[in-house]
Each structure stands twice: as structure tokens, then as C-alpha cells.
XYZ file of C-alpha atoms in Angstrom:
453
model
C 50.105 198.928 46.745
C 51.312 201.931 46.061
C 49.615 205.137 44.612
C 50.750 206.953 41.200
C 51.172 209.961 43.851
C 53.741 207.591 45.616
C 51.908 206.738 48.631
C 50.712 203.660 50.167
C 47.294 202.862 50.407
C 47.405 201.562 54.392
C 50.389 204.106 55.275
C 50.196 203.370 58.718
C 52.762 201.470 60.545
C 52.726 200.988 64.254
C 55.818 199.747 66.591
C 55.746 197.271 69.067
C 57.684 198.320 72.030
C 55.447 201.355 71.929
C 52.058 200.983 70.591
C 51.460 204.957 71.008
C 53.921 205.348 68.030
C 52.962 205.630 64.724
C 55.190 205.526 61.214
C 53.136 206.822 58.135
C 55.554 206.738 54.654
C 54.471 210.433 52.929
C 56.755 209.927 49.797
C 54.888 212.277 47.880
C 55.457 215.373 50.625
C 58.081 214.241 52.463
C 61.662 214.428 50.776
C 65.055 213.012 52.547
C 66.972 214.790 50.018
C 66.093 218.896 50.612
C 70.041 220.047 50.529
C 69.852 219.206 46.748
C 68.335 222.286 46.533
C 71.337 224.321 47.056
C 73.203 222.486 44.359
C 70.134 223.631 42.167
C 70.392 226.991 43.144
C 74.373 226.816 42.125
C 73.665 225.300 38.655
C 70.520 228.539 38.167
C 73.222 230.712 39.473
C 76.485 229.912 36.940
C 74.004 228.245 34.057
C 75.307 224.956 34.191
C 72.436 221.996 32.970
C 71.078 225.036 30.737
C 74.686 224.828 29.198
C 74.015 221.113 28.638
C 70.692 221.246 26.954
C 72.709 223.563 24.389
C 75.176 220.926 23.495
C 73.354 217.685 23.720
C 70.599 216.584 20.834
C 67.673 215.327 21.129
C 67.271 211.982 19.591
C 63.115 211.857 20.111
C 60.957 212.636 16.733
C 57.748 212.610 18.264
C 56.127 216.238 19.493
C 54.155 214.777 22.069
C 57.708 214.079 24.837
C 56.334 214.614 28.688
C 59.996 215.116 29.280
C 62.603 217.403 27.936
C 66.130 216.211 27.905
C 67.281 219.066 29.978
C 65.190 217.582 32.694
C 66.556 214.350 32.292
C 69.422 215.246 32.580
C 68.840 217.331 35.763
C 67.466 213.750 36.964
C 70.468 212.222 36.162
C 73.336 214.103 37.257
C 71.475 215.373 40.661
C 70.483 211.347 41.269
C 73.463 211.013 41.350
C 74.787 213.450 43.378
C 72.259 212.722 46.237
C 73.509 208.681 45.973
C 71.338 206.892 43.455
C 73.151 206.162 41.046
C 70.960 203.133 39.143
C 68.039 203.966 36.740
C 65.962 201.570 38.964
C 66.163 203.990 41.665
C 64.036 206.547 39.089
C 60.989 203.981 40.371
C 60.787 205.986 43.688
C 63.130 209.286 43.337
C 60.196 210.411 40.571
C 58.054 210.607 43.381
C 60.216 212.843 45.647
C 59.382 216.439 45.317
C 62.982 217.691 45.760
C 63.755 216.116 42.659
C 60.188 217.378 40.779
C 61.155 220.599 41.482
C 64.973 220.211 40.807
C 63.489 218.643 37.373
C 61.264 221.054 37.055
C 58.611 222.207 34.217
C 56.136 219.523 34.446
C 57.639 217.433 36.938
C 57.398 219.874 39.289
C 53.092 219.053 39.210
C 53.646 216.102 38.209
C 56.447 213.502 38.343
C 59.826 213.009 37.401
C 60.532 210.472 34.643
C 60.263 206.624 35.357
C 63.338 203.915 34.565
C 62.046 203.520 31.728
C 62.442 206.740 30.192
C 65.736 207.372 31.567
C 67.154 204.008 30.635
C 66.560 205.072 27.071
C 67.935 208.269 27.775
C 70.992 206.977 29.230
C 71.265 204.150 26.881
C 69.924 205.154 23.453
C 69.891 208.609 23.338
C 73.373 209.845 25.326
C 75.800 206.734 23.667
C 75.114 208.565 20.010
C 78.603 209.548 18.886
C 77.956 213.537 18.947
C 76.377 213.534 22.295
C 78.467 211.565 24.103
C 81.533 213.528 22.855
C 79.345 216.565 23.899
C 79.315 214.618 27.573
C 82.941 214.351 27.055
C 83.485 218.245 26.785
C 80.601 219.498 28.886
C 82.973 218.805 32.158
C 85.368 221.113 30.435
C 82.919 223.670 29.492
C 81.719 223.865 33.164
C 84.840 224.536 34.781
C 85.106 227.226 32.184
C 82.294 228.593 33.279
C 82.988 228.522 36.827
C 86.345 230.135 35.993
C 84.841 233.148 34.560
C 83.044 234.011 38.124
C 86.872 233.950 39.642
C 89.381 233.113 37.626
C 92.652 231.797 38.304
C 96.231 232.706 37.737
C 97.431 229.432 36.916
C 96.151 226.054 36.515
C 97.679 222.644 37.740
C 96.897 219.315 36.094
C 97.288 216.173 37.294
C 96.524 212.836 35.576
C 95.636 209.383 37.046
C 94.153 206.160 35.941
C 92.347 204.201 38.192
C 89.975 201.233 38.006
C 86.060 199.930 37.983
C 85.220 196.582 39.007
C 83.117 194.500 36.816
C 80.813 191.944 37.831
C 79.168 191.215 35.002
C 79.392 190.400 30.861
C 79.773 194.287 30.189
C 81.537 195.230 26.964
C 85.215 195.542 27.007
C 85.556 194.404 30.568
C 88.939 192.445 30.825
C 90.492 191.106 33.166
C 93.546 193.368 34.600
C 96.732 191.862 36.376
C 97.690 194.821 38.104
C 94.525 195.794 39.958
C 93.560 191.493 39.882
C 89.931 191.985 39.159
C 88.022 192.269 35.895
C 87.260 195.750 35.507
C 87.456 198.941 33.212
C 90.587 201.016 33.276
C 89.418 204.849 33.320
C 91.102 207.879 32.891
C 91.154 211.049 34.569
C 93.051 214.451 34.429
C 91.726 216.980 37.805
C 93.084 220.735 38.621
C 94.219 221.853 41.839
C 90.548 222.768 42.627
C 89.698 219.027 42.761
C 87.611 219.794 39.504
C 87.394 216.767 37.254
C 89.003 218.462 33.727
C 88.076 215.227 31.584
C 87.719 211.595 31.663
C 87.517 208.625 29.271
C 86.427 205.348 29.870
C 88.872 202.072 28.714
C 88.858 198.588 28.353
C 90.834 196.896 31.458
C 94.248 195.510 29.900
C 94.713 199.087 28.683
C 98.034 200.672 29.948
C 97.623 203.121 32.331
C 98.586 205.791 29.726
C 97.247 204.336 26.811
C 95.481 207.431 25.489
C 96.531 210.108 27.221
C 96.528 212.153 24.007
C 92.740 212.192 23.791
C 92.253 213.380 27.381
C 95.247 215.731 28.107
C 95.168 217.780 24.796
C 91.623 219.200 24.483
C 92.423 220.145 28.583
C 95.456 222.241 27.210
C 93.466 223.397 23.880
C 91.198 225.251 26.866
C 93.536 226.954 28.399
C 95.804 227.939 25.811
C 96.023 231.885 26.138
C 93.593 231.935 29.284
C 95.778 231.380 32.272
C 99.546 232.728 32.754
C 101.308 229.510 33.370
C 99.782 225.568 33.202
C 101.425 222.611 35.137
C 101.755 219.448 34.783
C 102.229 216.108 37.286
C 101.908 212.251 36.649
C 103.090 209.334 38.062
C 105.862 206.850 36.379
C 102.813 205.266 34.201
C 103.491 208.726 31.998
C 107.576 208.878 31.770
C 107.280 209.119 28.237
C 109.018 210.867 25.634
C 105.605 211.739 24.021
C 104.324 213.212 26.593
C 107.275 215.143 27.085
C 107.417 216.665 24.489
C 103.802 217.756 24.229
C 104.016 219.525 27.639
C 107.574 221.127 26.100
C 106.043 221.800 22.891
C 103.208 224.150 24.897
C 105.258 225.658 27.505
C 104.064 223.560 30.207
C 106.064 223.170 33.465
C 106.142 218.758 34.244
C 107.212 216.419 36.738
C 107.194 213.443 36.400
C 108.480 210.131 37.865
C 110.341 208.322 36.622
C 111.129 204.641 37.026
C 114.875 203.745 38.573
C 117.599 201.895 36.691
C 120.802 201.311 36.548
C 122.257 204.663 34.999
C 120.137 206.462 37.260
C 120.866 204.571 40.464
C 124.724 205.058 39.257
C 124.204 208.599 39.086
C 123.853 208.976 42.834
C 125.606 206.025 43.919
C 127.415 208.439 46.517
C 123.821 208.769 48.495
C 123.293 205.209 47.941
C 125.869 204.311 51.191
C 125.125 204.425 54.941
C 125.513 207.404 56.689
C 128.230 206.616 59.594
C 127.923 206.654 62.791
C 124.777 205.470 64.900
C 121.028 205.630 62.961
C 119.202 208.904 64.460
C 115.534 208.273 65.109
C 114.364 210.860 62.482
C 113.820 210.424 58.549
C 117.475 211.414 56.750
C 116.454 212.845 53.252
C 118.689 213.732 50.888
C 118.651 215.374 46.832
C 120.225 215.468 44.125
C 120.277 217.393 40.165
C 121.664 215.841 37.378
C 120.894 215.660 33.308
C 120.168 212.515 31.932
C 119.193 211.056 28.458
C 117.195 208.218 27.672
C 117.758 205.762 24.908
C 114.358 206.815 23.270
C 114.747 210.593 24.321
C 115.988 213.117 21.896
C 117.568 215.392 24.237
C 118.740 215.438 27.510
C 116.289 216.493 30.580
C 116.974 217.387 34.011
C 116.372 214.294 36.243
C 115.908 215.035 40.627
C 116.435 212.363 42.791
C 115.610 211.804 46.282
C 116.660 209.498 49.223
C 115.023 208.693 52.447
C 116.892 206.343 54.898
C 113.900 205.608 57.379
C 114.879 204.374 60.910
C 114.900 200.851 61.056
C 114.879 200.092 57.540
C 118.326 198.782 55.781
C 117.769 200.146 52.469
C 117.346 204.216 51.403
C 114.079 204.773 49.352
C 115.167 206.468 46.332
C 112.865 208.518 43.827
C 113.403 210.159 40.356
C 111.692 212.999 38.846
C 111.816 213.874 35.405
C 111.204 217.724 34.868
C 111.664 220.861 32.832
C 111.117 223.120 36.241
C 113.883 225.107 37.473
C 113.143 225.361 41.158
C 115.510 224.070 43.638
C 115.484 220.232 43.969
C 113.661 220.003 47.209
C 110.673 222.480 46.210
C 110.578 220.306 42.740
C 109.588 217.265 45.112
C 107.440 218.884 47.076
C 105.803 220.151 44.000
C 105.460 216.458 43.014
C 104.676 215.259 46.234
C 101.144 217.192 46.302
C 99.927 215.086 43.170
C 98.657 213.017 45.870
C 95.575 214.565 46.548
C 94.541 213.655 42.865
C 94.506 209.859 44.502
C 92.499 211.181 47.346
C 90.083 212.821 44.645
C 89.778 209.566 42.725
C 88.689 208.065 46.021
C 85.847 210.606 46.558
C 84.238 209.715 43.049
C 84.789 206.090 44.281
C 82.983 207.164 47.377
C 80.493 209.583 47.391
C 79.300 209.400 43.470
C 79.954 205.828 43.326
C 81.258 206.272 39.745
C 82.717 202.964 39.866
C 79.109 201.512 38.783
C 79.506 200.957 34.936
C 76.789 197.912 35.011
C 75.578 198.321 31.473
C 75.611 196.345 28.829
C 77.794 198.490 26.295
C 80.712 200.116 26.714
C 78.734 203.107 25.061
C 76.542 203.099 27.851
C 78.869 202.577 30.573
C 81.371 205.276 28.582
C 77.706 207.875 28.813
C 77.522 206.710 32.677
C 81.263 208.125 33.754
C 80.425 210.881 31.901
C 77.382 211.548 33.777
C 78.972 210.676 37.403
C 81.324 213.370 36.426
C 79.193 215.984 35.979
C 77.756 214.966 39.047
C 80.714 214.870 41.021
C 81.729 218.422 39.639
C 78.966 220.040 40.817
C 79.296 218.834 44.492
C 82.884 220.172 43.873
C 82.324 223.452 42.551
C 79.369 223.797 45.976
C 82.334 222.701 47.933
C 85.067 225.090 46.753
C 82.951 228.167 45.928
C 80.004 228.207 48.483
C 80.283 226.440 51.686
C 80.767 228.550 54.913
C 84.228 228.210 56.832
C 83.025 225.601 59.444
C 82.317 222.576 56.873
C 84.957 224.144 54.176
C 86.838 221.078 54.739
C 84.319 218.756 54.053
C 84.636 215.850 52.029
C 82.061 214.946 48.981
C 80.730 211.836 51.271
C 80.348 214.446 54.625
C 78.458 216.983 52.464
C 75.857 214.232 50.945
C 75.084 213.080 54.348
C 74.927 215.886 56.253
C 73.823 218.387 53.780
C 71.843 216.747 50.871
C 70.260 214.479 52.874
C 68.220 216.787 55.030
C 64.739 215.623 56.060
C 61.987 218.205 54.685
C 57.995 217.972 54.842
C 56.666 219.943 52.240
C 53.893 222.118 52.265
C 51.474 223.102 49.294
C 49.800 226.617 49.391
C 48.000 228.132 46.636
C 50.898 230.532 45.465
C 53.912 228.378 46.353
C 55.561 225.876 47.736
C 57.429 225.891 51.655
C 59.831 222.861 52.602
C 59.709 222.517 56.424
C 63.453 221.401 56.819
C 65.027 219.726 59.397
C 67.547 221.237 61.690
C 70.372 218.870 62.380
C 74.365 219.097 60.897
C 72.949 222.258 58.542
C 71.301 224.708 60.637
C 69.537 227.873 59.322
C 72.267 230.091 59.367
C 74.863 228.099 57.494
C 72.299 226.927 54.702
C 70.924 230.609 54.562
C 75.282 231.302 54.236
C 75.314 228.691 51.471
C 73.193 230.626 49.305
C 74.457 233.886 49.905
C 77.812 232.632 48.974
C 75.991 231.308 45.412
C 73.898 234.556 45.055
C 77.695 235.913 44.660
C 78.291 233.862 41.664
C 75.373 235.411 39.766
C 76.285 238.001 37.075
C 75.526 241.432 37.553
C 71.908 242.833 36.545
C 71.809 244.337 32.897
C 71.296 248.074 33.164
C 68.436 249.223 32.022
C 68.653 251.314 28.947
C 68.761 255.129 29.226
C 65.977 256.823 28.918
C 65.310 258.668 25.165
């Protein structure tokens, strides 16, 4: 049975192969998740959950609430962070004292808050219209912060869709021929800091553009005026001339694929035959610039092409890119070419925050719950890109949450604070001592103190 201090009664468990060894489960001093502290100390030093409390509303009349949203939140998006990512897992996490003090105010004595109280948070209170189109910003509004510690010259966007499972009767969850699999069709736009810009949650049968409006515009609304030039890359989902001209319309440097036809594949029917002579072993690549008009477009665009003829292979892979960019052909597709790592970036959400669980009921609630795995999975970005020391700077979102979240501490009580005794493993003393110098950088400067009279 188990203690309201989260311990067990007999805590004592002894192995067989070596009956001098004891196991006693402390979950009330002992935490396995210390390294969220450093993703604490990032959010105290750029203002981040504070930020949130500002936008979100309360939905609780009652004066009498032992937890305050902000804390809720914290519980939330650091859960999260650290791995749990159900509000069952609130049954034990309450308990740890990493998270009571991440929490803080009375938690930090106390407890965290039980599943209970966070499925209502995340279920009743977050789904209201104005705070989940608060969620919907906050991303936005974090980056923005971020950006004012070091801001960049220019910003590069690229948009994907991708796709969440179902496995259940959840709201809007249809069945998707593409992807096979009943599921939810998200969407996401990232920078070229890995930083998730915005999101939105669909129904599955959705096109993988469908939308794109209500994502991509309030992302370019941001930056209008704040950076010196804004790019722009999608895959051949996005060849449209709606999208074109939006990007056009702001002064936004594209490209785009586009998907081959006939015209096109006439166009550079001249690269389309095989090379003479006997096949070398290495990849032949050839390119190509010409203007080309669509049926639906209302002017002509510049259209680059590229052909591969692999060894081995009988065929060329060809490409097109649609774009308003006037760099060389080659430096165009290698422009293009990089909007892969917003695929590898998709994967790490997939991975490491497990965003991909959308098990409510609602589509509200599942909408609030990609929401929240963003936040969480921007904050282990912005630790990643602005605070970790050169030897792990390459780390990926999964490496960091086993290596440094989950570090083993035993905490100790004294009557003026609080020590955890961490463990010394992948993160030794020096680099997690580095880690928060690095964030001490990101704090604003001191106000000066007044002159005297």
C-alpha cells in the first residue's frame, strides 16, 4: 500500500542470487528525473511558462484551487518532456520531487496535482476556444522570446504534414489511404533552428495541405518587419497557386516541388536520353532553368529541374522545383534538398515527446494535447540549440532525455534548503555546471539601480 508521501509501507525488497542485497523504493526522495532541472532553469531564465500563465484563463470559480494553472501547466509540458506523456502517469510523477519543485509553490511541500486534476485541466479547461487558440500561439510567442536573447538575420520555414495513429473511437479519426492506418493528419511549419513555429491538429482524410492558410500566415504575421529576409520550402503536397502567391505577395523567397508531367518532362526531354558510351560507377546529375505556366497559374514562374542517372538503374530520376529564387540552379536544389531535416524533426516529436499520443476522446482534447507536446518539445529544443556544451551539441531530443533528464538524484532535506545528490554517469559535473552557465547567459541584464538624489 502505498503512502500519500509515495512510499511503500514494507519498502524492502531483497534479491535472490544475493541475499546481502537490498532494494528499498524512496519515491518521495529519490527522483530519476534530476536533468529536468536545467530545462527549469532555461524557462526562469527567458520567462517562458510565466509567459503562458499570461495568456491562458482560468476556467475555476472557486477561491479555494490547491493548484494554479501555471503549475499545471509546468506539470504538463515538463511530463512530457521527461517521457510521460499520459495523465495516468500524474498518479506517481506527483510524488517525485523534481517535478514538486519544477511545479513549484505548494507542490514543492507538498505534491504535484493528481490525474484527476490534470485530466480536467487538459480536458475541460485547455479545449475552451480562447485558450486553446492561446496554446496555438504560445509556440510562436516563445520562439519570439528566445529570438530576442540572439536574434537572427533571417528565418527559414519549412512545412510538413505528417500522421498520428489512432487506436481508438477518438473524434475525427478517419481512416487515411496514404499512410493505411486510421489516424489524425497534423500539421506542422519548423525554422532552421528545429523550433516548432506552429501546428494544428486535422481529421485523417484531410489533404496534406488542407489548411495551410491557418498555420503559415500568423508564422509570417510574426515576422513581418523583424527579420531581413524569410524563406520558404515544401514538398509537392503545397505546389499551389495559393500558396504561391501568398509567399509572392510578402516577399518571401519559395521552393517548391513540383509534381512531373508531360509539359515538364518535354521541357528537358534532351536530359531525358542515355549518356553514350559505357555507365561510370558514380551518380551523373544534371540541371536545368526554364519558365513554365500552369493551367491554373496566372503568370509564368521559373521551374528547375534535376536528373540523376544512378549506376545500375535504367531510368534518370528527374525532379522539379517551382521557385521565385534567383540563385544558380544547382544551389536552388541544394537549398531544397535541406528541407529534409524538417522530416528528421517530425521524427524526434514522434520519438522523444511521443506527440503521436492523441488518445482522447475529443478532437478538442487531442487538438489541446499537440499543443502541449509542442511546447514540450520546444523547450528541449531551445536547451539543445542555446545551452548544451560542444561535446553533446549534436545530440538528438531522445539522447538528451536519457542521458540528461533522466539522471538518478537522492534528495536531501535541510532546514534552509534543499541538496539533490546527483548521479555521475553520461552528465558529469562539469558539463551540467556548463549547461547552466550557458542559460545564466540568456538572462537579461540587471536593472540599474537608480541614481542617487
Amino acid at each position: 500500500m502505498v503512502h500519500p508521501t509515495g512510499e511503500w509501507e514494507s519498502d524492502t525488497v531483497r534479491l535472490d542470487f544475493d541475499r546481502r542485497l537490498m532494494l528499498q523504493f524512496r519515491g518521495s526522495v529519490v527522483t530519476s528525473d534530476a536533468g529536468l532541472l536545467a530545462y527549469r532553469e532555461l524557462d526562469d531564465a527567458i520567462g517562458l511558462t510565466v509567459m503562458a500563465a499570461e495568456m491562458l484563463a482560468d476556467a475555476r470559480t472557486g477561491k479555494n484551487g490547491r493548484h494554479d494553472l501555471i503549475g499545471m501547466l509546468r506539470q504538463s509540458v515538463f511530463g512530457r518532456l521527461a517521457g510521460y506523456e499520459d495523465v495516468n502517469d500524474a498518479e506517481r510523477l506527483r510524488h517525485d520531487p523534481a517535478m514538486r519543485w519544477i511545479v513549484g509553490g505548494k507542490a514543492a511541500q507538498g505534491c504535484a496535482a493528481s490525474p484527476s486534476q490534470m485530466g480536467r485541466f487538459e480536458t475541460q479547461w485547455l479545449p475552451a476556444e480562447k485558450n486553446l487558440s492561446a496554446l496555438a500561439d504560445l509556440s510562436g510567442q516563445w520562439i519570439d522570446r528566445v529570438h530576442a536573447r540572439r536574434p537572427p538575420r533571417g528565418v527559414v520555414l519549412d512545412m510538413d504534414s505528417s500522421v498520428s495513429p489512432t487506436h481508438g473511437e477518438q473524434e475525427m479519426s478517419v481512416w487515411n489511404g496514404h499512410y493505411e492506418c486510421t489516424c489524425y493528419h497534423p500539421l506542422f511549419v519548423f525554422n532552421q533552428f528545429g523550433d516548432l513555429e506552429r501546428c494544428a491538429l486535422r481529421p485523417g482524410n484531410v489533404h496534406s495541405a488542407d489548411g495551410w492558410e491557418n498555420v503559415l500566415k500568423p508564422v509570417i504575421e510574426r515576422y513581418r518587419g523583424k527579420v531581413l529576409r524569410i524563406y520558404f520550402r515544401a514538398d509537392a503536397a503545397f505546389a499551389m497557386p495559393g500558396v504561391y502567391e501568398c509567399l509572392e505577395a510578402e516577399q518571401i523567397k519559395y521552393a517548391i516541388r513540383l509534381p512531373a508531367n508531360q509539359v515538364l518532362q518535354n521541357r528537358i526531354g534532351y536530359l531525358l536520353k542515355r549518356p553514350v558510351g559505357r555507365p561510370p560507377n558514380e551518380v551523373r546529375r544534371y540541371y536545368a532553368n526554364f519558365t513554365y505556366q500552369a493551367a491554373s497559374w496566372t503568370k509564368p514562374r521559373r521551374v528547375v529541374a534535376k536528373v540523376e542517372w544512378h549506376p545500375g538503374e535504367l531510368y534518370p530520376r528527374v525532379g522539379f522545383i517551382v521557385t521565385n529564387m534567383s540563385r544558380p540552379a544547382e544551389r536552388v536544389v541544394a537549398f531544397y534538398n535541406k528541407r529534409g531535416t524538417c522530416e528528421q524533426w517530425i521524427k524526434e516529436g514522434k520519438g522523444a515527446i511521443k506527440w503521436t499520443r492523441l488518445s482522447c476522446r475529443t478532437f478538442a482534447a487531442n487538438a489541446v494535447r499537440l499543443q502541449l507536446h509542442a511546447l514540450a518539445y520546444n523547450l528541449g529544443n531551445f536547451l539543445r540549440s542555446l545551452a548544451t556544451p560542444e561535446p553533446i551539441k549534436d545530440w538528438s531530443l531522445t539522447s538528451l532525455k536519457e542521458k540528461l533528464i533522466k539522471i538518478g538524484a537522492k534528495v536531501v532535506s535541510h532546514g534552509r534548503y534543499v541538496a539533490f545528490q546527483m548521479a555521475e554517469v553520461a552528465i558529469p559535473r562539469h558539463m551540467f555546471q556548463e549547461i547552466l552557465r550557458l542559460i545564466a547567459e540568456l538572462r537579461p541584464p540587471p536593472t540599474p539601480a537608480p541614481a542617487p538624489a
